[in-house]
Amino acid sequence: MSFNHPNFGRLDENRIIVFDTTLRDGEQSPGFSMNLNEKIRMAEALTDLGVDVIEAGFAIASIGDFESVKTIAETVGQRADSPVLASLCRANAADILRSAEALLPAKRKRIHIVIATSDLHMKYKLRLEPEQVIEQSINSVKLARQHADDVEWSAEDATRSDMDFLARCVEAAIDAGATTINLPDTVGYAIPDDMEAMFRTIRNKVPNIDKAILSTHNHNDLGLGVANTLASLRGGARQIESTINGIGERAGNASLEEIVMAIRTRQDAMPYSNNIQTKQLLGLSRLLATVTGFDVQPNKAIVGRNAFAHESGIHQDGVLKMASTYEIMTPESVGWAKNSIVLGKHSGRAAFRDRLNTLGYKIGDNQLNDAFRRFKDLADRKKVVFDEDIVALVDDEVMRDHERIRFVSLDVRTGTKAQPSAELELEIDGVTKQAAAVGDGPVDATFKAIQKLFPHHATLQLFQIGAITEGTDAQARTTVRLEEDGKLVDGQGADTDTIVASARAYIHALNKLLVKRERTAPAAMAS
Ligand code: KIV
Ligand code: ZN
């Protein structure tokens, strides 16, 4: 690359900038929400992972969004190894000034402007003439450049735009000072050939194209997000926008871990480089699942429970003889531990901490004490403690230590002879409260007791129980989905006692609802 990028300098022509938008596009999707602490924790983990840019949020969207961009700028943004921190804006002064203000403390920052360029979006959504879109692009990029040297301009719905018009917009945005040009497949409509062709066309048509990095941003509506991202690289894109676990609007965004491992595994076909520490991918995926309450599906590439599991005898035999017969990458290279049977009741704190580190958790001493106490308790009840058990207990207890409603204890009576009843103790905003309730069954009684302690009008949409590992002493993993005013949240809980796991899941979902309540959706948020 011939030009000197304000944040990255002169880059090797095969160096890929990894732009993570889990905290913006990912968090924007229905049912997903993170509170401030969770966003900071994610931003720290993304920094350790080695991403180049973190899109921390959409500062004008709400006070909560502004605060989270600002706080990430004040914390992660002060680290010596801080990625570039970005905040999204529409192409208007209010959005840009709000982003600039939130990003002010960051050592390395980027203002990201989006405006639609397809006829459909310009006519029906923006109600702007094409010339007005060019004018707004120029004015907004110029304004943003007064607050940041690094400005990204995105053409929303680029893949359905007229290529001549798109090329004019790109040229104007670069002339105005944009240093990254992003051409998203906003609605997940394109196929890989389209992506490669679009980037080649824009590179051929735009005379000043060598003054900016080209970026690709793909949604997964046809399941092609990753394929489209890789095809864009062939066409000349050198920044990929993606999310952990592929979370995002509708069917999600292209998944970061899949793109990175495809490039790493197929260097013969894609000789690109990046800074991602791939061993941290699994830990980050789990952290995200914990804070959002959404697990990835078992067969999800790279980070799903079955991604490296070999069920058929023929495959197992092959893998034992030579792993590469059926494994195209090693499980360890993305963070899976070699042996999933870990500790027992005689294991000490050091071994426990070591195991947590291997599993991708970095926790402070207080949290370690809590986790260790719960681990000992579990080891007393359960013969063998697996990695999955440890992940569940850390996720369940320690990672939620900042939540407003916390589970303390539960006693249930049930059977065929008496009416099921529950006595529950919760800590709400630091105050311990008790309530008792009866119900149709022990779960119903428990949920009614929660309702007494924390009155709410959310309705239960889904209640699901599964076992984390095998055996009758396995921990139950429960999922509870609540709905309130059209907002959906999923909560998860784990315990060897199914009713306790159910209570924990319900409480987790309630806490997520509280986060949702504090936030207001912006009027016209880009996907
Ligand atoms: O999908 C999209 O077009 C976006 C833009 C804001 C980049 O998310
Ligand atoms: Zn998007």
Coordinates of C-alpha atoms and ligand atoms in Angstrom, one line a residue:
M1 CA 0.0 0.0 0.0
S2 CA 1.5 3.3 -1.1
F3 CA -0.2 5.7 1.3
N4 CA 0.7 6.4 4.9
H5 CA -2.3 5.6 7.0
P6 CA -2.7 7.8 10.0
N7 CA -3.1 4.9 12.5
F8 CA -1.3 2.1 10.7
G9 CA 1.5 3.8 8.7
R10 CA 2.6 2.0 5.5
L11 CA 1.2 -1.5 5.5
D12 CA 2.5 -4.5 3.6
E13 CA 0.2 -5.2 0.7
N14 CA -1.0 -8.5 2.2
R15 CA -1.6 -7.2 5.7
I16 CA -5.3 -7.4 6.6
I17 CA -6.8 -4.9 9.1
V18 CA -9.2 -6.8 11.4
F19 CA -12.1 -4.5 12.4
D20 CA -14.4 -6.0 15.1
T21 CA -17.9 -4.7 15.3
T22 CA -19.2 -7.1 18.0
L23 CA -20.0 -4.2 20.3
R24 CA -21.9 -2.2 17.6
D25 CA -23.4 -4.3 14.8
G26 CA -23.3 -7.4 17.0
E27 CA -24.9 -5.8 20.0
Q28 CA -27.5 -4.2 17.8
S29 CA -29.2 -7.5 17.1
P30 CA -32.5 -8.5 18.8
G31 CA -32.1 -10.2 22.2
F32 CA -28.4 -9.3 22.5
S33 CA -27.4 -6.6 24.9
M34 CA -24.3 -5.9 27.1
N35 CA -24.0 -3.6 30.0
L36 CA -21.1 -1.3 30.5
N37 CA -18.9 -3.7 32.5
E38 CA -19.5 -6.5 29.9
K39 CA -18.6 -4.2 27.1
I40 CA -15.4 -3.2 28.8
R41 CA -14.5 -6.8 29.5
M42 CA -15.2 -7.6 25.8
A43 CA -13.1 -4.7 24.6
E44 CA -10.2 -5.8 26.8
A45 CA -10.5 -9.4 25.5
L46 CA -10.6 -8.1 21.9
T47 CA -7.5 -6.1 22.5
D48 CA -5.7 -9.2 23.8
L49 CA -7.0 -11.1 20.8
G50 CA -5.1 -8.6 18.6
V51 CA -7.9 -6.9 16.6
D52 CA -6.7 -3.7 14.9
V53 CA -10.0 -1.7 15.2
I54 CA -12.8 -2.1 17.8
E55 CA -16.1 -0.4 16.8
A56 CA -17.1 0.5 20.4
G57 CA -20.6 1.7 19.6
F58 CA -22.9 4.2 18.0
A59 CA -22.3 7.1 20.4
I60 CA -25.5 9.1 19.5
A61 CA -27.8 6.1 19.8
S62 CA -28.4 6.6 23.5
I63 CA -26.8 7.9 26.7
G64 CA -25.8 4.3 27.4
D65 CA -24.1 3.9 24.1
F66 CA -22.3 7.2 24.5
E67 CA -21.1 6.2 28.0
S68 CA -19.8 2.9 26.8
V69 CA -17.8 4.4 23.9
K70 CA -16.4 7.0 26.2
T71 CA -15.5 4.5 29.0
I72 CA -13.9 2.1 26.6
A73 CA -11.8 5.1 25.3
E74 CA -10.9 5.9 28.9
T75 CA -9.9 2.4 29.7
V76 CA -8.8 0.2 26.8
G77 CA -8.1 3.3 24.8
Q78 CA -5.2 4.1 27.3
R79 CA -3.4 0.8 26.9
A80 CA -0.1 0.9 25.1
D81 CA -1.4 -1.8 22.8
S82 CA -4.9 -0.2 22.3
P83 CA -6.5 -0.9 19.0
V84 CA -8.0 2.0 17.1
L85 CA -11.4 2.7 18.7
A86 CA -14.2 3.6 16.3
S87 CA -17.7 5.1 16.8
L88 CA -20.4 5.0 14.2
C89 CA -22.2 8.1 12.9
R90 CA -24.7 8.9 10.3
A91 CA -23.6 11.6 7.8
N92 CA -24.7 14.5 9.9
A93 CA -23.0 17.0 12.3
A94 CA -24.8 15.9 15.5
D95 CA -23.8 12.3 15.1
I96 CA -20.2 13.2 14.3
L97 CA -19.7 15.6 17.1
R98 CA -21.2 13.1 19.6
S99 CA -18.8 10.4 18.4
A100 CA -15.9 12.8 18.5
E101 CA -16.7 13.7 22.1
A102 CA -17.0 10.1 23.2
L103 CA -13.7 9.2 21.5
L104 CA -11.8 12.2 22.9
P105 CA -9.9 10.2 25.6
A106 CA -8.8 7.5 23.1
K107 CA -5.1 7.4 22.1
R108 CA -6.0 6.0 18.7
K109 CA -9.4 6.8 17.2
R110 CA -11.6 6.6 14.1
I111 CA -14.8 8.3 13.2
H112 CA -17.0 6.0 11.1
I113 CA -19.6 7.6 8.9
V114 CA -22.3 5.6 7.1
I115 CA -24.7 6.8 4.3
A116 CA -26.7 4.7 1.9
T117 CA -25.9 4.8 -1.8
S118 CA -28.4 2.4 -3.4
D119 CA -31.3 3.9 -5.3
L120 CA -33.7 2.0 -3.0
H121 CA -32.2 3.3 0.2
M122 CA -31.7 6.9 -1.1
K123 CA -35.2 7.2 -2.4
Y124 CA -37.2 5.4 0.3
K125 CA -35.1 5.6 3.4
L126 CA -33.1 8.8 3.2
R127 CA -35.4 10.6 0.8
L128 CA -32.3 12.2 -0.7
E129 CA -31.3 12.8 -4.3
P130 CA -28.0 11.1 -5.3
E131 CA -26.2 14.5 -5.5
Q132 CA -27.3 15.3 -1.9
V133 CA -25.8 12.0 -0.8
I134 CA -22.5 13.0 -2.3
E135 CA -22.7 16.5 -0.8
Q136 CA -23.5 15.1 2.7
S137 CA -20.7 12.6 2.4
I138 CA -18.2 15.3 1.6
N139 CA -19.4 17.6 4.4
S140 CA -19.5 14.9 7.0
V141 CA -16.1 13.5 6.1
K142 CA -14.6 17.0 6.2
L143 CA -16.2 17.7 9.6
A144 CA -15.0 14.3 11.0
R145 CA -11.5 15.0 9.8
Q146 CA -11.4 18.1 12.1
H147 CA -11.8 15.6 15.0
A148 CA -9.8 12.5 13.9
D149 CA -7.1 11.8 11.3
D150 CA -8.6 8.4 10.7
V151 CA -12.1 8.6 9.1
E152 CA -14.0 5.6 7.6
W153 CA -16.8 6.3 5.1
S154 CA -19.3 3.4 4.5
A155 CA -21.7 3.1 1.6
E156 CA -24.7 1.4 3.1
D157 CA -26.2 -1.2 0.7
A158 CA -23.1 -0.8 -1.5
T159 CA -23.7 -4.2 -3.2
R160 CA -27.1 -3.0 -4.6
S161 CA -25.8 0.4 -5.6
D162 CA -25.2 1.7 -9.2
M163 CA -21.4 1.1 -9.6
D164 CA -20.8 4.4 -11.4
F165 CA -22.5 6.3 -8.7
L166 CA -20.8 4.4 -6.0
A167 CA -17.4 5.1 -7.6
R168 CA -18.3 8.9 -7.7
C169 CA -19.2 8.7 -4.0
V170 CA -16.0 6.9 -3.1
E171 CA -13.8 9.4 -5.0
A172 CA -15.5 12.3 -3.3
A173 CA -15.2 10.7 0.2
I174 CA -11.5 10.1 -0.3
D175 CA -11.0 13.6 -1.6
A176 CA -12.7 14.9 1.5
G177 CA -10.3 13.0 3.7
A178 CA -11.6 9.5 4.2
T179 CA -8.8 7.0 4.9
T180 CA -10.9 3.8 4.8
I181 CA -13.7 3.1 2.4
N182 CA -16.1 0.4 3.4
L183 CA -18.4 -1.3 0.9
P184 CA -20.9 -3.4 2.9
D185 CA -23.3 -6.0 1.8
T186 CA -25.8 -4.6 4.2
V187 CA -28.7 -7.0 3.4
G188 CA -26.7 -10.1 2.8
Y189 CA -27.7 -10.3 -0.9
A190 CA -24.4 -10.6 -2.7
I191 CA -22.6 -13.8 -3.8
P192 CA -18.8 -14.1 -3.7
D193 CA -18.4 -13.3 -7.4
D194 CA -20.3 -10.0 -6.9
M195 CA -18.0 -9.0 -4.0
E196 CA -14.8 -9.6 -5.9
A197 CA -16.2 -7.8 -9.0
M198 CA -17.4 -4.8 -6.9
F199 CA -14.0 -4.3 -5.4
R200 CA -12.2 -4.7 -8.7
T201 CA -14.6 -2.3 -10.4
I202 CA -14.2 0.4 -7.7
R203 CA -10.4 0.0 -7.8
N204 CA -10.5 0.5 -11.6
K205 CA -13.0 3.4 -11.6
V206 CA -11.7 5.5 -8.8
P207 CA -8.6 7.5 -9.6
N208 CA -7.6 8.3 -6.0
I209 CA -8.3 4.8 -4.6
D210 CA -4.7 4.3 -3.5
K211 CA -5.3 6.9 -0.8
A212 CA -7.5 4.7 1.3
I213 CA -7.9 1.2 2.6
L214 CA -10.8 -0.8 1.1
S215 CA -13.0 -2.5 3.6
T216 CA -15.6 -5.3 3.4
H217 CA -18.6 -5.8 5.8
N218 CA -20.9 -8.7 5.1
H219 CA -24.2 -9.9 6.5
N220 CA -25.1 -13.5 6.6
D221 CA -28.7 -13.6 5.3
L222 CA -27.8 -16.2 2.7
G223 CA -25.1 -17.8 4.9
L224 CA -22.4 -16.2 2.7
G225 CA -20.9 -13.7 5.0
V226 CA -17.5 -15.4 5.4
A227 CA -17.3 -16.5 1.7
N228 CA -18.2 -12.9 0.6
T229 CA -15.5 -11.5 2.9
L230 CA -12.8 -13.8 1.5
A231 CA -13.9 -13.0 -2.1
S232 CA -13.6 -9.3 -1.3
L233 CA -10.0 -9.8 -0.3
R234 CA -9.4 -11.3 -3.7
G235 CA -10.9 -8.2 -5.2
G236 CA -8.6 -5.9 -3.2
A237 CA -10.2 -5.3 0.1
R238 CA -7.7 -5.1 3.0
Q239 CA -9.9 -4.5 6.0
I240 CA -12.4 -7.1 7.1
E241 CA -15.4 -6.2 9.4
S242 CA -16.7 -9.0 11.4
T243 CA -18.1 -10.1 14.8
I244 CA -17.3 -12.8 17.3
N245 CA -19.6 -15.8 16.9
G246 CA -21.0 -14.0 13.8
I247 CA -23.6 -12.2 15.9
G248 CA -25.3 -9.2 14.3
E249 CA -28.5 -8.0 12.7
R250 CA -30.9 -10.7 11.5
A251 CA -28.8 -13.7 10.4
G252 CA -25.7 -12.0 11.8
N253 CA -22.4 -10.7 10.4
A254 CA -19.4 -12.6 9.0
S255 CA -17.8 -14.4 11.9
L256 CA -14.3 -13.2 12.8
E257 CA -13.1 -16.6 14.0
E258 CA -14.1 -18.3 10.7
I259 CA -12.5 -15.7 8.5
V260 CA -9.3 -15.7 10.5
M261 CA -9.0 -19.5 10.6
A262 CA -9.8 -19.8 6.9
I263 CA -7.0 -17.4 6.1
R264 CA -4.6 -19.1 8.5
T265 CA -5.5 -22.7 7.3
R266 CA -5.4 -21.8 3.6
Q267 CA -2.3 -19.7 3.4
D268 CA -1.6 -21.5 0.1
A269 CA -4.6 -19.8 -1.5
M270 CA -4.8 -16.7 0.8
P271 CA -1.4 -15.5 1.8
Y272 CA -2.7 -12.7 4.0
S273 CA -1.4 -11.7 7.4
N274 CA -3.0 -10.2 10.6
N275 CA -2.3 -9.9 14.3
I276 CA -4.9 -12.3 15.7
Q277 CA -3.7 -14.6 18.5
T278 CA -5.9 -17.5 17.4
K279 CA -5.5 -19.4 20.7
Q280 CA -7.8 -16.8 22.3
L281 CA -10.6 -17.3 19.8
L282 CA -12.5 -19.9 21.9
G283 CA -12.1 -17.9 25.2
L284 CA -13.5 -14.9 23.5
S285 CA -16.4 -16.8 21.9
R286 CA -17.3 -18.1 25.4
L287 CA -17.0 -14.8 27.0
L288 CA -19.4 -13.3 24.5
A289 CA -21.8 -16.3 24.9
T290 CA -21.8 -15.6 28.7
V291 CA -22.4 -11.9 28.5
T292 CA -25.1 -12.1 25.9
G293 CA -26.7 -15.3 27.2
F294 CA -26.6 -16.9 23.7
D295 CA -24.6 -20.1 23.2
V296 CA -23.3 -20.9 19.8
Q297 CA -24.8 -23.9 18.1
P298 CA -22.8 -27.1 18.7
N299 CA -21.8 -27.5 15.0
K300 CA -20.5 -23.9 14.7
A301 CA -17.2 -23.9 12.9
I302 CA -14.1 -23.3 15.2
V303 CA -15.9 -22.6 18.5
G304 CA -18.9 -25.0 18.5
R305 CA -18.9 -27.8 21.0
N306 CA -18.6 -30.4 18.2
A307 CA -16.2 -28.5 16.0
F308 CA -13.4 -30.9 16.7
A309 CA -15.5 -33.9 18.0
H310 CA -15.2 -37.1 16.0
E311 CA -18.1 -39.4 16.4
S312 CA -17.8 -42.1 13.8
G313 CA -15.5 -45.0 14.5
I314 CA -13.7 -44.6 11.2
H315 CA -12.9 -40.9 11.9
Q316 CA -11.8 -41.6 15.5
D317 CA -9.5 -44.4 14.3
G318 CA -8.0 -42.1 11.7
V319 CA -7.5 -39.2 14.1
L320 CA -5.8 -41.4 16.6
K321 CA -3.4 -42.7 13.9
M322 CA -2.7 -39.3 12.4
A323 CA -4.7 -36.2 13.4
S324 CA -4.4 -34.6 10.0
T325 CA -6.5 -37.4 8.4
Y326 CA -9.7 -35.6 9.6
E327 CA -8.4 -32.4 11.3
I328 CA -7.5 -29.4 9.0
M329 CA -6.3 -27.4 12.0
T330 CA -5.5 -28.4 15.6
P331 CA -8.1 -27.8 18.3
E332 CA -5.3 -26.2 20.4
S333 CA -4.6 -23.6 17.7
V334 CA -8.0 -22.0 18.5
G335 CA -7.9 -22.5 22.2
W336 CA -9.4 -25.9 22.9
A337 CA -7.6 -27.7 25.7
K338 CA -6.0 -31.1 24.9
N339 CA -7.7 -33.0 27.7
S340 CA -11.2 -32.1 28.8
I341 CA -11.2 -34.0 32.1
V342 CA -9.6 -31.6 34.5
L343 CA -9.8 -31.3 38.2
G344 CA -11.2 -33.1 41.2
K345 CA -12.0 -32.2 44.8
H346 CA -8.3 -32.4 45.8
S347 CA -7.2 -29.9 43.2
G348 CA -5.7 -26.7 44.5
R349 CA -6.2 -23.1 43.8
A350 CA -3.1 -22.8 41.5
A351 CA -4.2 -25.7 39.3
F352 CA -7.7 -24.2 39.2
R353 CA -6.3 -20.7 38.2
D354 CA -4.1 -22.3 35.6
R355 CA -7.1 -24.2 34.1
L356 CA -9.1 -20.9 34.0
N357 CA -6.3 -19.2 32.1
T358 CA -6.2 -22.1 29.6
L359 CA -9.9 -21.7 29.1
G360 CA -9.5 -18.0 28.4
Y361 CA -10.5 -16.4 31.7
K362 CA -8.5 -13.7 33.3
I363 CA -10.1 -13.0 36.6
G364 CA -9.0 -11.1 39.7
D365 CA -8.3 -12.5 43.1
N366 CA -11.8 -11.9 44.6
Q367 CA -13.4 -13.5 41.6
L368 CA -11.0 -16.4 41.8
N369 CA -12.0 -17.0 45.4
D370 CA -15.7 -17.0 44.5
A371 CA -15.1 -19.3 41.6
F372 CA -12.8 -21.6 43.6
R373 CA -15.4 -21.9 46.4
R374 CA -18.1 -22.9 43.9
F375 CA -15.7 -25.3 42.2
K376 CA -15.0 -27.1 45.5
D377 CA -18.7 -27.3 46.2
L378 CA -19.3 -28.8 42.7
A379 CA -16.4 -31.2 43.1
D380 CA -18.0 -32.5 46.3
R381 CA -21.2 -33.2 44.5
K382 CA -19.8 -34.5 41.2
K383 CA -17.2 -37.2 40.6
V384 CA -15.5 -35.7 37.6
V385 CA -15.3 -32.0 36.8
F386 CA -14.9 -31.3 33.1
D387 CA -13.8 -28.1 31.4
E388 CA -17.5 -27.5 30.4
D389 CA -18.4 -27.6 34.1
I390 CA -15.8 -25.0 35.0
V391 CA -16.9 -22.8 32.1
A392 CA -20.5 -23.0 33.3
L393 CA -19.7 -22.2 36.9
V394 CA -17.4 -19.3 36.1
D395 CA -19.9 -17.9 33.5
D396 CA -22.7 -18.3 35.9
E397 CA -21.4 -16.8 39.1
V398 CA -18.2 -14.9 38.7
M399 CA -18.8 -13.2 35.4
R400 CA -22.1 -11.8 36.7
D401 CA -20.8 -10.4 39.9
H402 CA -21.8 -6.8 38.9
E403 CA -25.5 -7.7 38.1
R404 CA -28.3 -5.9 40.1
I405 CA -30.2 -9.1 41.0
R406 CA -28.1 -12.0 42.3
F407 CA -29.1 -15.5 43.4
V408 CA -28.4 -16.3 47.0
S409 CA -30.2 -19.5 47.9
L410 CA -33.2 -21.7 47.1
D411 CA -35.2 -24.3 49.0
V412 CA -37.9 -26.3 47.2
R413 CA -40.4 -28.9 48.3
T414 CA -42.0 -31.0 45.7
G415 CA -43.5 -34.4 45.1
T416 CA -46.9 -35.9 44.4
K417 CA -48.4 -35.4 47.8
A418 CA -47.8 -31.8 48.6
Q419 CA -48.2 -28.6 46.6
P420 CA -44.8 -27.6 45.3
S421 CA -43.3 -24.6 47.1
A422 CA -40.2 -22.5 46.9
E423 CA -38.3 -20.3 49.4
L424 CA -36.0 -18.0 47.6
E425 CA -33.3 -15.5 48.7
L426 CA -32.0 -12.9 46.3
E427 CA -29.7 -9.9 46.6
I428 CA -31.3 -7.0 44.8
D429 CA -29.1 -3.8 44.5
G430 CA -27.0 -5.1 47.5
V431 CA -30.0 -5.8 49.8
T432 CA -30.9 -9.4 50.6
K433 CA -34.6 -10.3 50.4
Q434 CA -36.6 -13.5 50.9
A435 CA -39.9 -14.7 49.5
A436 CA -41.9 -17.9 49.4
A437 CA -44.4 -19.1 46.8
V438 CA -46.4 -22.1 45.7
G439 CA -46.9 -23.2 42.1
D440 CA -47.9 -25.9 39.6
G441 CA -44.5 -27.4 40.0
P442 CA -41.2 -26.5 41.6
V443 CA -40.1 -24.4 38.6
D444 CA -43.4 -22.5 38.6
A445 CA -43.1 -21.9 42.4
T446 CA -39.5 -20.6 42.0
F447 CA -40.4 -18.2 39.2
K448 CA -43.4 -16.9 41.2
A449 CA -41.0 -16.3 44.2
I450 CA -38.8 -14.3 41.8
Q451 CA -41.8 -12.3 40.7
K452 CA -42.6 -11.5 44.3
L453 CA -39.1 -10.3 45.0
F454 CA -38.7 -8.4 41.8
P455 CA -42.1 -7.5 40.3
H456 CA -42.1 -7.3 36.5
H457 CA -44.4 -7.8 33.6
A458 CA -42.1 -9.8 31.3
T459 CA -43.5 -13.0 29.9
L460 CA -41.7 -16.3 29.7
Q461 CA -41.3 -17.3 26.0
L462 CA -38.9 -20.3 26.3
F463 CA -37.7 -22.6 29.0
Q464 CA -35.1 -25.2 28.0
I465 CA -33.1 -27.7 30.0
G466 CA -30.0 -29.6 28.8
A467 CA -27.2 -31.4 30.5
I468 CA -23.7 -29.9 30.3
T469 CA -21.9 -33.2 30.4
E470 CA -22.9 -36.9 30.7
G471 CA -24.1 -38.9 33.8
T472 CA -26.9 -38.3 36.3
D473 CA -24.6 -36.1 38.4
A474 CA -24.1 -33.7 35.4
Q475 CA -24.9 -30.1 35.7
A476 CA -28.1 -28.8 34.1
R477 CA -27.8 -25.9 31.7
T478 CA -31.1 -24.0 31.5
T479 CA -32.1 -21.3 29.2
V480 CA -35.0 -18.8 29.9
R481 CA -36.2 -16.4 27.3
L482 CA -38.3 -13.4 28.5
E483 CA -40.2 -10.8 26.5
E484 CA -41.1 -7.3 27.6
D485 CA -42.5 -4.7 25.3
G486 CA -41.2 -6.5 22.2
K487 CA -37.7 -6.9 23.6
L488 CA -36.4 -10.4 23.9
V489 CA -33.6 -11.6 26.2
D490 CA -32.1 -15.0 26.9
G491 CA -30.7 -15.9 30.3
Q492 CA -28.7 -19.0 31.2
G493 CA -28.0 -20.8 34.4
A494 CA -26.1 -23.9 35.4
D495 CA -26.2 -26.1 38.5
T496 CA -26.3 -29.8 39.4
D497 CA -29.8 -28.9 40.8
T498 CA -32.1 -28.3 37.8
I499 CA -34.4 -25.9 39.8
V500 CA -31.5 -23.8 41.0
A501 CA -30.2 -23.7 37.4
S502 CA -33.7 -22.5 36.3
A503 CA -33.7 -19.8 38.9
R504 CA -30.3 -18.6 37.9
A505 CA -31.3 -18.5 34.2
Y506 CA -34.4 -16.5 35.0
I507 CA -32.4 -14.0 37.1
H508 CA -29.8 -13.7 34.3
A509 CA -32.6 -12.9 31.8
L510 CA -34.1 -10.3 34.2
N511 CA -30.7 -8.6 34.6
K512 CA -30.4 -8.4 30.8
L513 CA -33.9 -6.9 30.6
L514 CA -32.8 -4.2 33.0
V515 CA -29.9 -3.4 30.7
K516 CA -32.4 -3.2 27.8
R517 CA -34.7 -0.9 29.7
E518 CA -31.9 1.6 30.2
R519 CA -31.4 1.9 26.5
T520 CA -33.4 3.5 23.7
A521 CA -33.0 2.5 20.1
P522 CA -32.0 5.2 17.7
A523 CA -34.6 6.2 15.1
A524 CA -32.8 5.0 12.0
M525 CA -29.9 2.8 13.0
A526 CA -28.0 1.2 10.2
S527 CA -27.8 -2.6 10.2
Ligands
KIV1 O1 -24.4 -3.4 7.4 C1 -24.0 -2.2 7.2 O2 -24.1 -1.6 6.2 C2 -23.5 -1.5 8.4 C3 -22.8 -0.2 8.2 C4 -23.0 0.7 9.4 C5 -21.3 -0.4 8.0 O3 -23.5 -2.0 9.5
ZN2 ZN -23.8 -4.2 9.3

